[in-house]
Amino acid sequence: MTIATDMGFEIGKHYRGKEDSDLKGCVFEFVSDDGSDLPKFKSMDNNHAPWNKGEDNWVSLDYLEVVPVETA
């Protein structure tokens, strides 16, 4: 188990930034779990600078909702 999986995050699922964080409204796909509290996510939209769609980002798990976002 890792920090992310212990918290309930799953690779391949999408997660939204918490309302009280700088990531509010951003959606990220969990792509790689390195065991840290800053695993790799891919941005799913262009609506929130500085994250560009498809760009890899190392995102603090504390800034994301643990409940996955349903995507089409």
CSV table of N, CA, C and O in Angstrom, one decimal:
chain,number,residue,atom,x,y,z
A,1,MET,N,0.8,-1.2,0.0
A,1,MET,CA,0.0,0.0,0.0
A,1,MET,C,0.9,1.2,0.0
A,1,MET,O,2.0,1.2,0.5
A,2,THR,N,0.3,2.3,-0.5
A,2,THR,CA,1.1,3.6,-0.6
A,2,THR,C,0.2,4.7,0.1
A,2,THR,O,-1.0,4.4,0.5
A,3,ILE,N,0.7,5.9,0.2
A,3,ILE,CA,0.0,7.0,0.8
A,3,ILE,C,-1.3,7.2,0.0
A,3,ILE,O,-2.4,7.3,0.6
A,4,ALA,N,-1.2,7.2,-1.3
A,4,ALA,CA,-2.4,7.4,-2.2
A,4,ALA,C,-3.4,6.3,-2.0
A,4,ALA,O,-4.6,6.6,-1.9
A,5,THR,N,-3.0,5.1,-2.1
A,5,THR,CA,-4.0,4.0,-2.1
A,5,THR,C,-4.5,3.9,-0.7
A,5,THR,O,-5.7,3.5,-0.5
A,6,ASP,N,-3.8,4.2,0.4
A,6,ASP,CA,-4.3,4.2,1.7
A,6,ASP,C,-5.4,5.2,1.9
A,6,ASP,O,-6.3,5.0,2.7
A,7,MET,N,-5.3,6.3,1.2
A,7,MET,CA,-6.3,7.4,1.2
A,7,MET,C,-7.5,7.1,0.3
A,7,MET,O,-8.5,7.7,0.5
A,8,GLY,N,-7.4,6.1,-0.6
A,8,GLY,CA,-8.5,5.7,-1.4
A,8,GLY,C,-8.4,6.1,-2.9
A,8,GLY,O,-9.3,5.9,-3.7
A,9,PHE,N,-7.2,6.7,-3.3
A,9,PHE,CA,-7.0,7.1,-4.7
A,9,PHE,C,-6.7,5.8,-5.5
A,9,PHE,O,-6.0,4.9,-5.0
A,10,GLU,N,-7.2,5.8,-6.8
A,10,GLU,CA,-6.9,4.7,-7.7
A,10,GLU,C,-6.4,5.2,-9.0
A,10,GLU,O,-6.9,6.1,-9.6
A,11,ILE,N,-5.3,4.6,-9.5
A,11,ILE,CA,-4.7,4.9,-10.8
A,11,ILE,C,-5.8,4.8,-11.9
A,11,ILE,O,-6.6,3.8,-11.9
A,12,GLY,N,-5.8,5.8,-12.8
A,12,GLY,CA,-6.8,5.7,-13.9
A,12,GLY,C,-8.1,6.5,-13.6
A,12,GLY,O,-8.8,6.8,-14.6
A,13,LYS,N,-8.3,6.8,-12.4
A,13,LYS,CA,-9.6,7.5,-12.1
A,13,LYS,C,-9.3,9.0,-12.0
A,13,LYS,O,-8.1,9.5,-11.9
A,14,HIS,N,-10.4,9.8,-12.2
A,14,HIS,CA,-10.3,11.3,-12.2
A,14,HIS,C,-10.7,11.9,-10.9
A,14,HIS,O,-11.7,11.4,-10.3
A,15,TYR,N,-10.0,12.9,-10.4
A,15,TYR,CA,-10.2,13.6,-9.2
A,15,TYR,C,-10.3,15.1,-9.3
A,15,TYR,O,-9.5,15.7,-10.1
A,16,ARG,N,-11.2,15.7,-8.6
A,16,ARG,CA,-11.3,17.2,-8.6
A,16,ARG,C,-10.6,17.9,-7.5
A,16,ARG,O,-10.6,17.3,-6.4
A,17,GLY,N,-10.1,19.0,-7.7
A,17,GLY,CA,-9.5,19.8,-6.7
A,17,GLY,C,-10.5,20.2,-5.6
A,17,GLY,O,-11.7,20.5,-5.9
A,18,LYS,N,-10.1,20.3,-4.4
A,18,LYS,CA,-11.0,20.6,-3.3
A,18,LYS,C,-11.4,22.1,-3.4
A,18,LYS,O,-10.6,22.9,-3.9
A,19,GLU,N,-12.5,22.4,-2.9
A,19,GLU,CA,-13.1,23.8,-2.9
A,19,GLU,C,-12.2,24.8,-2.2
A,19,GLU,O,-12.2,25.9,-2.6
A,20,ASP,N,-11.5,24.4,-1.2
A,20,ASP,CA,-10.7,25.3,-0.4
A,20,ASP,C,-9.2,25.3,-0.8
A,20,ASP,O,-8.3,25.6,0.0
A,21,SER,N,-8.9,24.8,-2.0
A,21,SER,CA,-7.5,24.7,-2.5
A,21,SER,C,-7.3,25.5,-3.8
A,21,SER,O,-8.3,25.9,-4.4
A,22,ASP,N,-6.1,25.7,-4.1
A,22,ASP,CA,-5.7,26.4,-5.4
A,22,ASP,C,-6.2,25.6,-6.6
A,22,ASP,O,-6.2,26.1,-7.7
A,23,LEU,N,-6.5,24.3,-6.4
A,23,LEU,CA,-6.9,23.4,-7.5
A,23,LEU,C,-8.4,23.4,-7.7
A,23,LEU,O,-8.9,22.5,-8.4
A,24,LYS,N,-9.1,24.2,-7.0
A,24,LYS,CA,-10.6,24.2,-7.0
A,24,LYS,C,-11.1,24.2,-8.5
A,24,LYS,O,-10.7,25.0,-9.3
A,25,GLY,N,-11.9,23.2,-8.8
A,25,GLY,CA,-12.5,23.0,-10.1
A,25,GLY,C,-11.6,22.3,-11.1
A,25,GLY,O,-12.1,21.8,-12.1
A,26,CYS,N,-10.4,22.1,-10.8
A,26,CYS,CA,-9.5,21.4,-11.7
A,26,CYS,C,-9.8,19.9,-11.6
A,26,CYS,O,-10.1,19.3,-10.6
A,27,VAL,N,-9.7,19.2,-12.8
A,27,VAL,CA,-9.8,17.7,-12.8
A,27,VAL,C,-8.5,17.1,-13.3
A,27,VAL,O,-8.0,17.5,-14.3
A,28,PHE,N,-8.1,16.1,-12.5
A,28,PHE,CA,-6.8,15.4,-12.8
A,28,PHE,C,-7.1,13.9,-12.9
A,28,PHE,O,-7.9,13.4,-12.1
A,29,GLU,N,-6.4,13.2,-13.8
A,29,GLU,CA,-6.4,11.8,-13.8
A,29,GLU,C,-5.1,11.3,-13.1
A,29,GLU,O,-4.0,11.7,-13.4
A,30,PHE,N,-5.3,10.3,-12.2
A,30,PHE,CA,-4.2,9.7,-11.5
A,30,PHE,C,-3.5,8.8,-12.4
A,30,PHE,O,-4.0,7.8,-12.8
A,31,VAL,N,-2.2,9.1,-12.7
A,31,VAL,CA,-1.5,8.2,-13.7
A,31,VAL,C,-0.3,7.4,-13.2
A,31,VAL,O,0.1,6.4,-13.8
A,32,SER,N,0.3,7.8,-12.1
A,32,SER,CA,1.5,7.1,-11.6
A,32,SER,C,1.6,7.3,-10.1
A,32,SER,O,1.6,8.4,-9.6
A,33,ASP,N,1.8,6.2,-9.4
A,33,ASP,CA,1.9,6.2,-7.9
A,33,ASP,C,3.3,5.9,-7.5
A,33,ASP,O,3.8,4.8,-7.6
A,34,ASP,N,4.1,6.9,-7.1
A,34,ASP,CA,5.5,6.7,-6.7
A,34,ASP,C,5.6,6.5,-5.2
A,34,ASP,O,6.8,6.4,-4.7
A,35,GLY,N,4.5,6.4,-4.5
A,35,GLY,CA,4.6,6.1,-3.1
A,35,GLY,C,4.7,7.4,-2.2
A,35,GLY,O,4.6,7.3,-1.0
A,36,SER,N,4.8,8.6,-2.9
A,36,SER,CA,4.9,9.8,-2.1
A,36,SER,C,3.5,10.5,-2.0
A,36,SER,O,2.5,10.0,-2.4
A,37,ASP,N,3.5,11.6,-1.3
A,37,ASP,CA,2.2,12.4,-1.2
A,37,ASP,C,2.1,13.4,-2.3
A,37,ASP,O,1.2,14.2,-2.3
A,38,LEU,N,3.0,13.3,-3.3
A,38,LEU,CA,2.9,14.1,-4.5
A,38,LEU,C,3.0,13.2,-5.8
A,38,LEU,O,4.0,13.3,-6.6
A,39,PRO,N,2.1,12.3,-6.0
A,39,PRO,CA,2.2,11.4,-7.2
A,39,PRO,C,1.8,12.2,-8.4
A,39,PRO,O,1.3,13.3,-8.4
A,40,LYS,N,2.0,11.5,-9.6
A,40,LYS,CA,1.8,12.1,-10.9
A,40,LYS,C,0.3,12.0,-11.3
A,40,LYS,O,-0.3,11.0,-11.3
A,41,PHE,N,-0.2,13.2,-11.7
A,41,PHE,CA,-1.5,13.3,-12.3
A,41,PHE,C,-1.4,14.0,-13.6
A,41,PHE,O,-0.5,14.7,-13.9
A,42,LYS,N,-2.4,13.7,-14.5
A,42,LYS,CA,-2.5,14.4,-15.8
A,42,LYS,C,-3.7,15.3,-15.8
A,42,LYS,O,-4.8,14.9,-15.4
A,43,SER,N,-3.5,16.6,-16.2
A,43,SER,CA,-4.6,17.6,-16.2
A,43,SER,C,-5.6,17.2,-17.3
A,43,SER,O,-5.3,16.8,-18.4
A,44,MET,N,-6.9,17.3,-17.0
A,44,MET,CA,-8.0,16.9,-17.9
A,44,MET,C,-8.7,18.1,-18.6
A,44,MET,O,-9.6,17.9,-19.3
A,45,ASP,N,-8.2,19.3,-18.3
A,45,ASP,CA,-8.9,20.5,-18.9
A,45,ASP,C,-7.9,21.7,-19.0
A,45,ASP,O,-6.8,21.6,-18.4
A,46,ASN,N,-8.2,22.7,-19.7
A,46,ASN,CA,-7.4,23.9,-19.9
A,46,ASN,C,-8.0,25.1,-19.2
A,46,ASN,O,-7.5,26.2,-19.4
A,47,ASN,N,-8.9,24.8,-18.3
A,47,ASN,CA,-9.7,25.9,-17.7
A,47,ASN,C,-9.0,26.6,-16.5
A,47,ASN,O,-9.4,27.6,-16.0
A,48,HIS,N,-7.9,26.0,-16.0
A,48,HIS,CA,-7.3,26.5,-14.8
A,48,HIS,C,-5.8,26.6,-15.0
A,48,HIS,O,-5.1,25.6,-14.9
A,49,ALA,N,-5.3,27.8,-15.1
A,49,ALA,CA,-3.8,28.0,-15.2
A,49,ALA,C,-3.2,27.6,-13.9
A,49,ALA,O,-3.9,27.8,-12.8
A,50,PRO,N,-2.1,27.1,-13.8
A,50,PRO,CA,-1.1,26.9,-14.9
A,50,PRO,C,-1.2,25.5,-15.5
A,50,PRO,O,-0.2,25.1,-16.2
A,51,TRP,N,-2.2,24.7,-15.3
A,51,TRP,CA,-2.3,23.4,-15.8
A,51,TRP,C,-2.9,23.3,-17.2
A,51,TRP,O,-4.0,23.7,-17.4
A,52,ASN,N,-2.2,22.7,-18.1
A,52,ASN,CA,-2.6,22.5,-19.5
A,52,ASN,C,-3.1,21.1,-19.7
A,52,ASN,O,-2.5,20.2,-19.1
A,53,LYS,N,-4.1,20.9,-20.5
A,53,LYS,CA,-4.6,19.6,-20.7
A,53,LYS,C,-3.5,18.6,-21.2
A,53,LYS,O,-2.7,18.9,-22.1
A,54,GLY,N,-3.5,17.5,-20.6
A,54,GLY,CA,-2.5,16.4,-20.9
A,54,GLY,C,-1.2,16.6,-20.3
A,54,GLY,O,-0.4,15.7,-20.3
A,55,GLU,N,-1.0,17.7,-19.6
A,55,GLU,CA,0.3,17.9,-19.0
A,55,GLU,C,0.4,17.1,-17.7
A,55,GLU,O,-0.5,17.1,-16.9
A,56,ASP,N,1.6,16.5,-17.4
A,56,ASP,CA,1.9,15.8,-16.2
A,56,ASP,C,2.1,16.8,-15.1
A,56,ASP,O,2.8,17.8,-15.3
A,57,ASN,N,1.5,16.5,-13.9
A,57,ASN,CA,1.7,17.4,-12.7
A,57,ASN,C,1.9,16.5,-11.5
A,57,ASN,O,1.3,15.4,-11.4
A,58,TRP,N,2.7,16.9,-10.6
A,58,TRP,CA,2.8,16.2,-9.3
A,58,TRP,C,2.0,17.0,-8.3
A,58,TRP,O,2.3,18.2,-8.0
A,59,VAL,N,0.9,16.4,-7.9
A,59,VAL,CA,-0.2,17.1,-7.1
A,59,VAL,C,-0.2,16.5,-5.7
A,59,VAL,O,-0.2,15.3,-5.5
A,60,SER,N,-0.3,17.4,-4.8
A,60,SER,CA,-0.5,17.0,-3.4
A,60,SER,C,-1.8,16.4,-3.2
A,60,SER,O,-2.9,17.0,-3.6
A,61,LEU,N,-1.8,15.2,-2.6
A,61,LEU,CA,-3.1,14.5,-2.4
A,61,LEU,C,-4.0,15.3,-1.4
A,61,LEU,O,-5.2,15.1,-1.5
A,62,ASP,N,-3.5,16.1,-0.6
A,62,ASP,CA,-4.3,16.9,0.3
A,62,ASP,C,-5.2,17.9,-0.4
A,62,ASP,O,-6.1,18.5,0.2
A,63,TYR,N,-4.8,18.2,-1.7
A,63,TYR,CA,-5.6,19.2,-2.4
A,63,TYR,C,-6.7,18.6,-3.3
A,63,TYR,O,-7.4,19.4,-4.0
A,64,LEU,N,-6.9,17.3,-3.3
A,64,LEU,CA,-7.8,16.6,-4.1
A,64,LEU,C,-8.9,15.9,-3.3
A,64,LEU,O,-8.6,15.4,-2.2
A,65,GLU,N,-10.1,15.9,-3.9
A,65,GLU,CA,-11.2,15.2,-3.3
A,65,GLU,C,-10.9,13.7,-3.5
A,65,GLU,O,-10.5,13.3,-4.6
A,66,VAL,N,-11.2,12.9,-2.5
A,66,VAL,CA,-10.9,11.4,-2.6
A,66,VAL,C,-11.9,10.7,-3.5
A,66,VAL,O,-11.6,9.7,-4.1
A,67,VAL,N,-13.1,11.3,-3.6
A,67,VAL,CA,-14.2,10.6,-4.4
A,67,VAL,C,-13.9,10.9,-5.8
A,67,VAL,O,-13.8,12.1,-6.3
A,68,PRO,N,-13.8,9.9,-6.7
A,68,PRO,CA,-13.6,10.0,-8.1
A,68,PRO,C,-14.7,10.8,-8.8
A,68,PRO,O,-15.8,10.8,-8.4
A,69,VAL,N,-14.3,11.5,-9.9
A,69,VAL,CA,-15.2,12.3,-10.7
A,69,VAL,C,-15.6,11.3,-11.9
A,69,VAL,O,-14.8,10.7,-12.5
A,70,GLU,N,-16.9,11.3,-12.2
A,70,GLU,CA,-17.4,10.5,-13.3
A,70,GLU,C,-17.1,11.4,-14.6
A,70,GLU,O,-17.4,12.5,-14.6
A,71,THR,N,-16.5,10.8,-15.5
A,71,THR,CA,-16.1,11.4,-16.8
A,71,THR,C,-16.8,10.7,-18.0
A,71,THR,O,-16.9,9.5,-17.9
A,72,ALA,N,-17.1,11.4,-19.0
A,72,ALA,CA,-17.7,10.8,-20.2
A,72,ALA,C,-16.6,10.3,-21.1
A,72,ALA,O,-15.5,10.7,-21.2
